[in-house]
Amino acid sequence: MNSVSAVPQTVTLEQLNARIDQLLPVIGAGASQRERDRQLPYEAVAQLAKAGLFTARIPASHGGAGASVKDVIALLIRIASVDSNVAQALRPGFGFLEGLLASNADGAEAERERWFARYLQGAVIGNAGWEVGGASGTISARIVAEGDHYRATGSKFYSTGALYADWVSAMALDDNEQPVTFIIPSDRQGLELLDDFDAMGQRLTASGTTHLHEVVVHRDEICTRIVEEGKRTIVTPFLQLFLAAVQAGIARNALNDAVSFTNQHARPIKHSTASRSVDDPYVQFSVGEVSARAFTAEAVVLRAAETIDRAWASGLDTRVVDQAAVDVAQAQYIAAESALKAAELIFDVGGASTTGRTHNLDRHWRNARTVANHNPRQWKAAVVGAWQLSGTPPPTSGLF
């Protein structure tokens, strides 16, 4: 599965946006049915990768578009606005790329060269991430040296995008109890990927279980460390903002469905003064409120993306990176609330027919609620409050 089709070695942001523009209507057309029937969007993910989506942040000197974080986040909002499952499945690939850009460890440049080339060929990267049992973030998977290679053993509960991937990244503890990140081909013997993710929303993100059965890991598949333990990396705010971008896309998708349902299916109630639902002032009010929520979510997410870009421009100054983490936390809080409210208000544009399974409008709330549960929103607000009140930096827990 790790064989990929070549794409042009150079692409501008304008060209990339044009390619995505062509793909989004096709991806969006089947999104509701895929979600309802549990049809994993293999083709959609592959099409986006082959179009060069993952090359957006690769520097132009290496064949990519050299796009800003804001440019990429805007792209992701657009993708999430037609299928939030597809958008979130892309998160590991973008996160790994940001890690490559941020790393200054020994061997980082060679690692960038190797992976930039793979991204340019259309490679997709998935993740075998968190485990169950023990405290949050606990790692029980192990990696041990064996001759000129390693072997990894363990199970991962959340594996976003792994079923769509050519390569899968994972983390395990070595003999010194230190975390080691590695990335291996998805068809490597002993790597077992399961489609058993059973959340109420985001069902098609391919976030099921991954088993590592004495999997061989070669030395050049061990990833360099981005930053020392206990220090913040700019990759974390990016990954958190990615989730907020998905929420903004969900809110936009809810708006699009509210408009479509009103035009195509809704009818005014008996005592309405309007002969068409689109002219009913209360339907107009409901659609307007959904639109305001979608607008707000997108605005705060793009504003936070600008802060991450400023952090990059500062040379990743610690204080500016901390500010980016705070801004992203605020954006997450508002984007989640906006998406949840937009997804609820969509049912006010019509009567009981809005709840029909054929329309599948409840997927927006289920998806927004599932994404929101990645991180407690109360912590986001509390951390922002501590920063405002006393200048206390956010925790370096991987959530800020």
Short mmCIF file of C-alpha atoms in Angstrom, two decimals:
data_model
loop_
_atom_site.label_atom_id
_atom_site.label_comp_id
_atom_site.label_asym_id
_atom_site.label_seq_id
_atom_site.Cartn_x
_atom_site.Cartn_y
_atom_site.Cartn_z
CA MET A 1 0.00 0.00 0.00
CA ASN A 2 3.00 2.32 0.40
CA SER A 3 3.52 2.68 -3.33
CA VAL A 4 2.41 6.14 -4.46
CA SER A 5 1.74 7.90 -7.73
CA ALA A 6 3.98 10.78 -8.66
CA VAL A 7 2.71 14.36 -8.73
CA PRO A 8 4.49 17.39 -10.21
CA GLN A 9 7.58 18.39 -8.25
CA THR A 10 6.55 22.04 -7.98
CA VAL A 11 3.15 23.48 -7.18
CA THR A 12 2.04 26.99 -6.29
CA LEU A 13 -0.59 27.75 -3.68
CA GLU A 14 -2.89 29.00 -6.44
CA GLN A 15 -2.51 25.74 -8.36
CA LEU A 16 -3.09 23.73 -5.22
CA ASN A 17 -6.26 25.65 -4.40
CA ALA A 18 -7.49 25.13 -7.96
CA ARG A 19 -6.96 21.37 -7.68
CA ILE A 20 -8.79 21.23 -4.36
CA ASP A 21 -11.63 23.30 -5.84
CA GLN A 22 -12.15 20.56 -8.43
CA LEU A 23 -12.14 17.77 -5.84
CA LEU A 24 -14.35 19.25 -3.12
CA PRO A 25 -17.71 18.99 -4.91
CA VAL A 26 -17.04 15.32 -5.66
CA ILE A 27 -15.95 14.57 -2.09
CA GLY A 28 -18.88 16.49 -0.64
CA ALA A 29 -21.48 14.85 -2.85
CA GLY A 30 -21.06 11.45 -1.22
CA ALA A 31 -20.18 12.54 2.32
CA SER A 32 -23.58 12.12 3.96
CA GLN A 33 -24.20 8.68 2.45
CA ARG A 34 -20.68 7.51 3.30
CA GLU A 35 -21.22 8.52 6.91
CA ARG A 36 -24.65 6.91 7.05
CA ASP A 37 -23.52 3.64 5.45
CA ARG A 38 -20.00 3.55 6.97
CA GLN A 39 -18.15 3.69 3.67
CA LEU A 40 -14.58 4.71 4.41
CA PRO A 41 -13.44 7.55 2.08
CA TYR A 42 -10.29 5.87 0.76
CA GLU A 43 -10.59 7.53 -2.63
CA ALA A 44 -11.14 11.02 -1.23
CA VAL A 45 -7.99 10.90 0.90
CA ALA A 46 -5.93 9.46 -1.96
CA GLN A 47 -7.21 12.11 -4.39
CA LEU A 48 -6.26 14.95 -2.06
CA ALA A 49 -2.78 13.52 -1.52
CA LYS A 50 -2.23 13.00 -5.23
CA ALA A 51 -3.37 16.57 -5.84
CA GLY A 52 -0.43 17.66 -3.68
CA LEU A 53 -2.35 18.79 -0.59
CA PHE A 54 0.39 17.65 1.80
CA THR A 55 2.99 19.64 -0.12
CA ALA A 56 1.43 22.97 0.84
CA ARG A 57 3.88 23.67 3.67
CA ILE A 58 6.94 22.22 1.97
CA PRO A 59 9.26 25.11 1.05
CA ALA A 60 9.21 26.16 -2.61
CA SER A 61 12.93 25.42 -2.76
CA HIS A 62 12.04 21.76 -2.20
CA GLY A 63 9.15 21.60 -4.66
CA GLY A 64 6.27 22.58 -2.39
CA ALA A 65 3.95 25.58 -2.28
CA GLY A 66 5.72 27.26 0.65
CA ALA A 67 2.34 28.14 2.14
CA SER A 68 1.78 29.75 5.51
CA VAL A 69 -0.02 28.04 8.36
CA LYS A 70 -2.99 30.32 7.72
CA ASP A 71 -3.07 29.17 4.09
CA VAL A 72 -3.12 25.53 5.14
CA ILE A 73 -5.73 26.03 7.84
CA ALA A 74 -7.97 27.82 5.31
CA LEU A 75 -7.62 24.81 3.00
CA LEU A 76 -8.50 22.43 5.82
CA ILE A 77 -11.61 24.41 6.76
CA ARG A 78 -12.77 24.08 3.17
CA ILE A 79 -12.20 20.34 3.18
CA ALA A 80 -13.95 19.94 6.54
CA SER A 81 -16.90 21.94 5.19
CA VAL A 82 -17.68 19.09 2.80
CA ASP A 83 -16.47 16.12 4.89
CA SER A 84 -15.04 16.59 8.38
CA ASN A 85 -14.02 12.91 8.52
CA VAL A 86 -11.70 13.34 5.56
CA ALA A 87 -10.25 16.54 7.00
CA GLN A 88 -9.45 15.00 10.36
CA ALA A 89 -7.94 11.90 8.77
CA LEU A 90 -5.33 14.23 7.25
CA ARG A 91 -4.17 15.49 10.67
CA PRO A 92 -1.30 13.02 11.25
CA GLY A 93 0.22 13.78 7.85
CA PHE A 94 0.17 17.52 8.42
CA GLY A 95 1.38 17.16 11.99
CA PHE A 96 4.33 15.02 10.94
CA LEU A 97 5.26 17.59 8.30
CA GLU A 98 5.17 20.44 10.84
CA GLY A 99 7.46 18.36 13.02
CA LEU A 100 9.91 18.00 10.15
CA LEU A 101 9.88 21.77 9.61
CA ALA A 102 10.40 22.50 13.31
CA SER A 103 13.12 19.96 14.06
CA ASN A 104 16.71 21.10 14.52
CA ALA A 105 17.98 17.77 15.82
CA ASP A 106 20.95 15.93 14.36
CA GLY A 107 19.88 14.28 11.13
CA ALA A 108 16.80 16.49 10.75
CA GLU A 109 17.83 17.86 7.35
CA ALA A 110 18.31 14.40 5.87
CA GLU A 111 14.96 13.38 7.34
CA ARG A 112 13.29 16.41 5.75
CA GLU A 113 14.78 15.61 2.35
CA ARG A 114 13.57 12.02 2.55
CA TRP A 115 10.03 12.86 3.61
CA PHE A 116 9.56 15.92 1.44
CA ALA A 117 10.21 13.65 -1.54
CA ARG A 118 7.65 11.14 -0.32
CA TYR A 119 5.03 13.82 0.22
CA LEU A 120 5.69 15.14 -3.26
CA GLN A 121 4.97 11.64 -4.57
CA GLY A 122 1.57 11.66 -2.86
CA ALA A 123 2.32 9.72 0.32
CA VAL A 124 -0.31 9.59 3.10
CA ILE A 125 0.70 9.28 6.75
CA GLY A 126 -1.50 7.92 9.53
CA ASN A 127 -1.04 7.67 13.25
CA ALA A 128 -1.08 4.92 15.85
CA GLY A 129 -1.42 7.15 18.87
CA TRP A 130 -2.92 6.98 22.31
CA GLU A 131 -3.38 3.82 24.33
CA VAL A 132 -6.06 2.81 26.81
CA GLY A 133 -5.43 1.98 30.46
CA GLY A 134 -3.38 3.94 32.96
CA ALA A 135 -3.13 7.70 33.16
CA SER A 136 -3.79 9.82 30.09
CA GLY A 137 -0.77 9.75 27.81
CA THR A 138 0.69 6.61 29.36
CA ILE A 139 2.71 4.50 26.93
CA SER A 140 3.00 0.75 27.40
CA ALA A 141 4.14 -0.20 23.89
CA ARG A 142 7.79 -1.25 23.81
CA ILE A 143 10.59 -1.03 21.27
CA VAL A 144 13.76 -3.09 21.75
CA ALA A 145 16.99 -3.32 19.81
CA GLU A 146 17.57 -6.53 17.87
CA GLY A 147 20.78 -6.64 15.86
CA ASP A 148 20.78 -3.89 13.25
CA HIS A 149 17.08 -3.09 13.75
CA TYR A 150 14.36 -2.88 16.40
CA ARG A 151 11.13 -4.67 17.17
CA ALA A 152 8.00 -2.92 18.45
CA THR A 153 5.17 -4.52 20.39
CA GLY A 154 1.94 -3.08 21.78
CA SER A 155 -1.54 -1.82 20.97
CA LYS A 156 -2.78 1.66 20.16
CA PHE A 157 -6.40 2.62 20.61
CA TYR A 158 -6.62 5.79 18.48
CA SER A 159 -5.07 5.51 15.02
CA THR A 160 -6.38 8.47 13.04
CA GLY A 161 -6.12 7.98 9.30
CA ALA A 162 -4.08 4.79 9.57
CA LEU A 163 -6.34 2.76 7.27
CA TYR A 164 -5.87 5.34 4.51
CA ALA A 165 -2.13 5.62 4.98
CA ASP A 166 0.99 4.49 3.18
CA TRP A 167 3.01 5.06 6.36
CA VAL A 168 2.01 4.83 10.03
CA SER A 169 3.74 6.64 12.88
CA ALA A 170 3.75 5.30 16.43
CA MET A 171 5.50 5.74 19.75
CA ALA A 172 6.92 3.18 22.17
CA LEU A 173 9.24 3.11 25.17
CA ASP A 174 12.82 1.88 24.81
CA ASP A 175 14.92 0.01 27.37
CA ASN A 176 15.64 3.31 29.14
CA GLU A 177 11.91 4.09 29.43
CA GLN A 178 12.30 6.91 26.92
CA PRO A 179 9.63 7.51 24.25
CA VAL A 180 10.74 6.67 20.72
CA THR A 181 8.74 7.74 17.67
CA PHE A 182 9.02 5.69 14.51
CA ILE A 183 7.25 5.54 11.18
CA ILE A 184 6.82 2.37 9.16
CA PRO A 185 5.08 1.28 5.95
CA SER A 186 1.44 0.38 6.49
CA ASP A 187 1.99 -3.02 4.85
CA ARG A 188 4.83 -3.99 7.23
CA GLN A 189 4.47 -7.54 8.51
CA GLY A 190 3.09 -7.60 12.05
CA LEU A 191 1.30 -4.25 11.76
CA GLU A 192 -2.43 -4.90 12.19
CA LEU A 193 -4.89 -2.08 11.48
CA LEU A 194 -8.50 -2.52 12.59
CA ASP A 195 -11.62 -0.62 11.56
CA ASP A 196 -13.22 -0.75 15.01
CA PHE A 197 -13.67 2.94 15.88
CA ASP A 198 -17.19 3.17 17.33
CA ALA A 199 -17.63 6.81 18.33
CA MET A 200 -21.00 8.44 17.67
CA GLY A 201 -19.36 10.96 15.34
CA GLN A 202 -16.32 11.28 13.08
CA ARG A 203 -16.91 7.61 12.35
CA LEU A 204 -14.90 7.54 9.13
CA THR A 205 -11.64 9.01 10.40
CA ALA A 206 -10.18 5.48 10.51
CA SER A 207 -9.29 6.00 14.16
CA GLY A 208 -9.47 2.37 15.21
CA THR A 209 -7.05 0.05 16.96
CA THR A 210 -3.53 -0.72 15.79
CA HIS A 211 -1.65 -3.78 17.00
CA LEU A 212 2.12 -4.02 16.78
CA HIS A 213 3.05 -7.70 16.71
CA GLU A 214 6.85 -7.78 17.01
CA VAL A 215 7.04 -5.33 14.12
CA VAL A 216 10.48 -4.73 12.62
CA VAL A 217 11.57 -1.08 12.78
CA HIS A 218 14.67 -0.13 10.83
CA ARG A 219 17.09 2.43 12.20
CA ASP A 220 16.27 4.98 9.52
CA GLU A 221 12.59 4.68 10.51
CA ILE A 222 13.29 6.16 13.95
CA CYS A 223 12.25 9.83 13.97
CA THR A 224 14.37 12.64 15.35
CA ARG A 225 13.19 14.38 18.51
CA ILE A 226 11.65 17.77 17.78
CA VAL A 227 12.16 19.38 21.18
CA GLU A 228 13.36 18.52 24.65
CA GLU A 229 10.89 17.02 27.12
CA GLY A 230 8.98 19.70 29.01
CA LYS A 231 9.43 22.38 26.34
CA ARG A 232 6.71 23.59 24.01
CA THR A 233 6.95 22.95 20.30
CA ILE A 234 5.06 24.98 17.71
CA VAL A 235 3.71 21.69 16.36
CA THR A 236 1.35 21.31 19.31
CA PRO A 237 -0.57 24.58 18.74
CA PHE A 238 -0.78 23.63 15.06
CA LEU A 239 -2.28 20.22 15.84
CA GLN A 240 -4.75 21.77 18.27
CA LEU A 241 -5.72 24.43 15.74
CA PHE A 242 -6.28 21.64 13.23
CA LEU A 243 -9.11 20.36 15.44
CA ALA A 244 -10.58 23.87 15.61
CA ALA A 245 -10.38 24.08 11.81
CA VAL A 246 -12.41 20.87 11.60
CA GLN A 247 -15.02 22.44 13.89
CA ALA A 248 -15.15 25.54 11.70
CA GLY A 249 -15.69 23.30 8.69
CA ILE A 250 -18.49 21.43 10.44
CA ALA A 251 -20.23 24.74 11.20
CA ARG A 252 -19.91 25.75 7.55
CA ASN A 253 -21.25 22.35 6.44
CA ALA A 254 -24.23 22.79 8.77
CA LEU A 255 -24.92 26.18 7.18
CA ASN A 256 -24.74 24.72 3.68
CA ASP A 257 -27.16 21.95 4.63
CA ALA A 258 -29.50 24.44 6.34
CA VAL A 259 -29.68 26.49 3.15
CA SER A 260 -30.10 23.43 0.96
CA PHE A 261 -32.80 21.88 3.14
CA THR A 262 -34.76 25.12 3.32
CA ASN A 263 -34.69 25.54 -0.44
CA GLN A 264 -35.38 21.94 -1.39
CA HIS A 265 -37.44 20.34 1.37
CA ALA A 266 -38.84 22.71 3.98
CA ARG A 267 -42.36 24.10 3.87
CA PRO A 268 -43.78 26.89 6.02
CA ILE A 269 -45.97 26.06 8.97
CA LYS A 270 -49.74 26.62 8.64
CA HIS A 271 -49.93 30.03 10.32
CA SER A 272 -46.84 31.48 8.62
CA THR A 273 -47.39 34.58 6.53
CA ALA A 274 -44.90 33.25 3.98
CA SER A 275 -45.81 30.98 1.10
CA ARG A 276 -42.24 29.61 0.95
CA SER A 277 -39.95 28.65 3.80
CA VAL A 278 -37.16 30.80 2.40
CA ASP A 279 -39.43 33.83 3.04
CA ASP A 280 -40.41 32.85 6.59
CA PRO A 281 -38.76 35.38 8.93
CA TYR A 282 -38.12 32.78 11.62
CA VAL A 283 -36.45 30.41 9.15
CA GLN A 284 -34.40 33.34 7.92
CA PHE A 285 -33.46 34.11 11.51
CA SER A 286 -32.40 30.49 12.13
CA VAL A 287 -30.26 30.34 8.99
CA GLY A 288 -28.77 33.72 9.84
CA GLU A 289 -27.78 32.51 13.29
CA VAL A 290 -26.21 29.36 11.87
CA SER A 291 -24.32 31.56 9.41
CA ALA A 292 -23.06 33.81 12.20
CA ARG A 293 -21.78 30.79 14.13
CA ALA A 294 -19.97 29.47 11.07
CA PHE A 295 -18.51 32.90 10.33
CA THR A 296 -17.29 33.28 13.92
CA ALA A 297 -15.67 29.85 14.03
CA GLU A 298 -13.78 30.44 10.81
CA ALA A 299 -12.71 33.93 11.84
CA VAL A 300 -11.20 32.94 15.18
CA VAL A 301 -9.43 29.92 13.70
CA LEU A 302 -7.81 31.98 10.95
CA ARG A 303 -6.84 34.65 13.51
CA ALA A 304 -5.10 32.01 15.62
CA ALA A 305 -3.34 30.68 12.52
CA GLU A 306 -1.84 34.13 12.02
CA THR A 307 -0.35 33.93 15.52
CA ILE A 308 1.33 30.63 14.66
CA ASP A 309 2.76 32.25 11.54
CA ARG A 310 4.09 35.10 13.71
CA ALA A 311 5.74 32.53 15.96
CA TRP A 312 7.53 31.04 12.94
CA ALA A 313 8.56 34.54 11.82
CA SER A 314 9.99 35.23 15.29
CA GLY A 315 12.36 32.28 15.01
CA LEU A 316 10.07 30.37 17.40
CA ASP A 317 10.67 32.77 20.28
CA THR A 318 9.36 31.12 23.46
CA ARG A 319 7.01 33.93 24.42
CA VAL A 320 5.53 34.17 20.92
CA VAL A 321 5.02 30.40 20.80
CA ASP A 322 3.28 30.62 24.20
CA GLN A 323 1.02 33.36 22.83
CA ALA A 324 0.21 31.13 19.86
CA ALA A 325 -0.78 28.34 22.24
CA VAL A 326 -3.07 30.75 24.13
CA ASP A 327 -4.66 32.07 20.95
CA VAL A 328 -5.27 28.56 19.67
CA ALA A 329 -6.89 27.60 22.99
CA GLN A 330 -9.28 30.56 22.63
CA ALA A 331 -10.03 29.66 19.04
CA GLN A 332 -10.73 26.05 20.01
CA TYR A 333 -13.13 27.10 22.73
CA ILE A 334 -15.16 29.36 20.45
CA ALA A 335 -14.98 27.11 17.38
CA ALA A 336 -16.30 24.12 19.33
CA GLU A 337 -19.16 26.10 20.84
CA SER A 338 -20.00 27.67 17.49
CA ALA A 339 -20.03 24.34 15.67
CA LEU A 340 -22.16 22.66 18.32
CA LYS A 341 -24.69 25.51 18.28
CA ALA A 342 -24.79 25.69 14.48
CA ALA A 343 -25.36 21.93 14.32
CA GLU A 344 -28.24 22.25 16.79
CA LEU A 345 -29.89 25.23 15.12
CA ILE A 346 -30.05 23.51 11.73
CA PHE A 347 -33.16 21.68 12.97
CA ASP A 348 -35.00 25.00 13.38
CA VAL A 349 -35.21 25.55 9.62
CA GLY A 350 -37.91 22.90 9.22
CA GLY A 351 -40.26 20.63 11.08
CA ALA A 352 -40.01 16.98 12.00
CA SER A 353 -38.73 16.13 8.53
CA THR A 354 -35.34 17.63 9.42
CA THR A 355 -34.77 14.63 11.68
CA GLY A 356 -35.20 12.11 8.88
CA ARG A 357 -32.34 9.67 8.58
CA THR A 358 -32.23 10.22 4.83
CA HIS A 359 -31.10 13.80 5.42
CA ASN A 360 -28.62 12.72 8.13
CA LEU A 361 -28.47 16.25 9.51
CA ASP A 362 -27.64 14.98 12.98
CA ARG A 363 -24.18 14.03 11.74
CA HIS A 364 -23.05 17.64 12.13
CA TRP A 365 -23.76 17.71 15.87
CA ARG A 366 -22.37 14.21 16.40
CA ASN A 367 -19.20 15.12 14.53
CA ALA A 368 -18.78 18.44 16.35
CA ARG A 369 -19.39 16.83 19.72
CA THR A 370 -16.84 14.08 19.01
CA VAL A 371 -14.14 16.53 17.94
CA ALA A 372 -14.87 18.72 20.97
CA ASN A 373 -14.28 15.77 23.27
CA HIS A 374 -10.63 15.49 22.23
CA ASN A 375 -9.80 18.14 24.83
CA PRO A 376 -11.86 19.52 27.76
CA ARG A 377 -12.99 23.00 26.74
CA GLN A 378 -13.00 24.10 30.39
CA TRP A 379 -9.23 23.62 30.51
CA LYS A 380 -8.80 25.73 27.41
CA ALA A 381 -10.67 28.65 28.97
CA ALA A 382 -8.99 28.25 32.36
CA VAL A 383 -5.51 28.27 30.84
CA VAL A 384 -6.35 31.41 28.88
CA GLY A 385 -7.62 33.01 32.09
CA ALA A 386 -4.39 32.20 33.94
CA TRP A 387 -2.39 33.75 31.09
CA GLN A 388 -4.49 36.92 31.17
CA LEU A 389 -4.47 37.23 34.96
CA SER A 390 -0.88 36.38 35.80
CA GLY A 391 0.99 35.62 32.59
CA THR A 392 1.15 31.91 33.40
CA PRO A 393 2.15 29.98 30.25
CA PRO A 394 -0.05 27.07 29.16
CA PRO A 395 1.00 23.58 30.23
CA THR A 396 3.40 21.65 27.99
CA SER A 397 1.13 18.61 28.11
CA GLY A 398 0.67 18.19 24.39
CA LEU A 399 -2.76 19.84 24.49
CA PHE A 400 -1.57 23.47 24.21
#
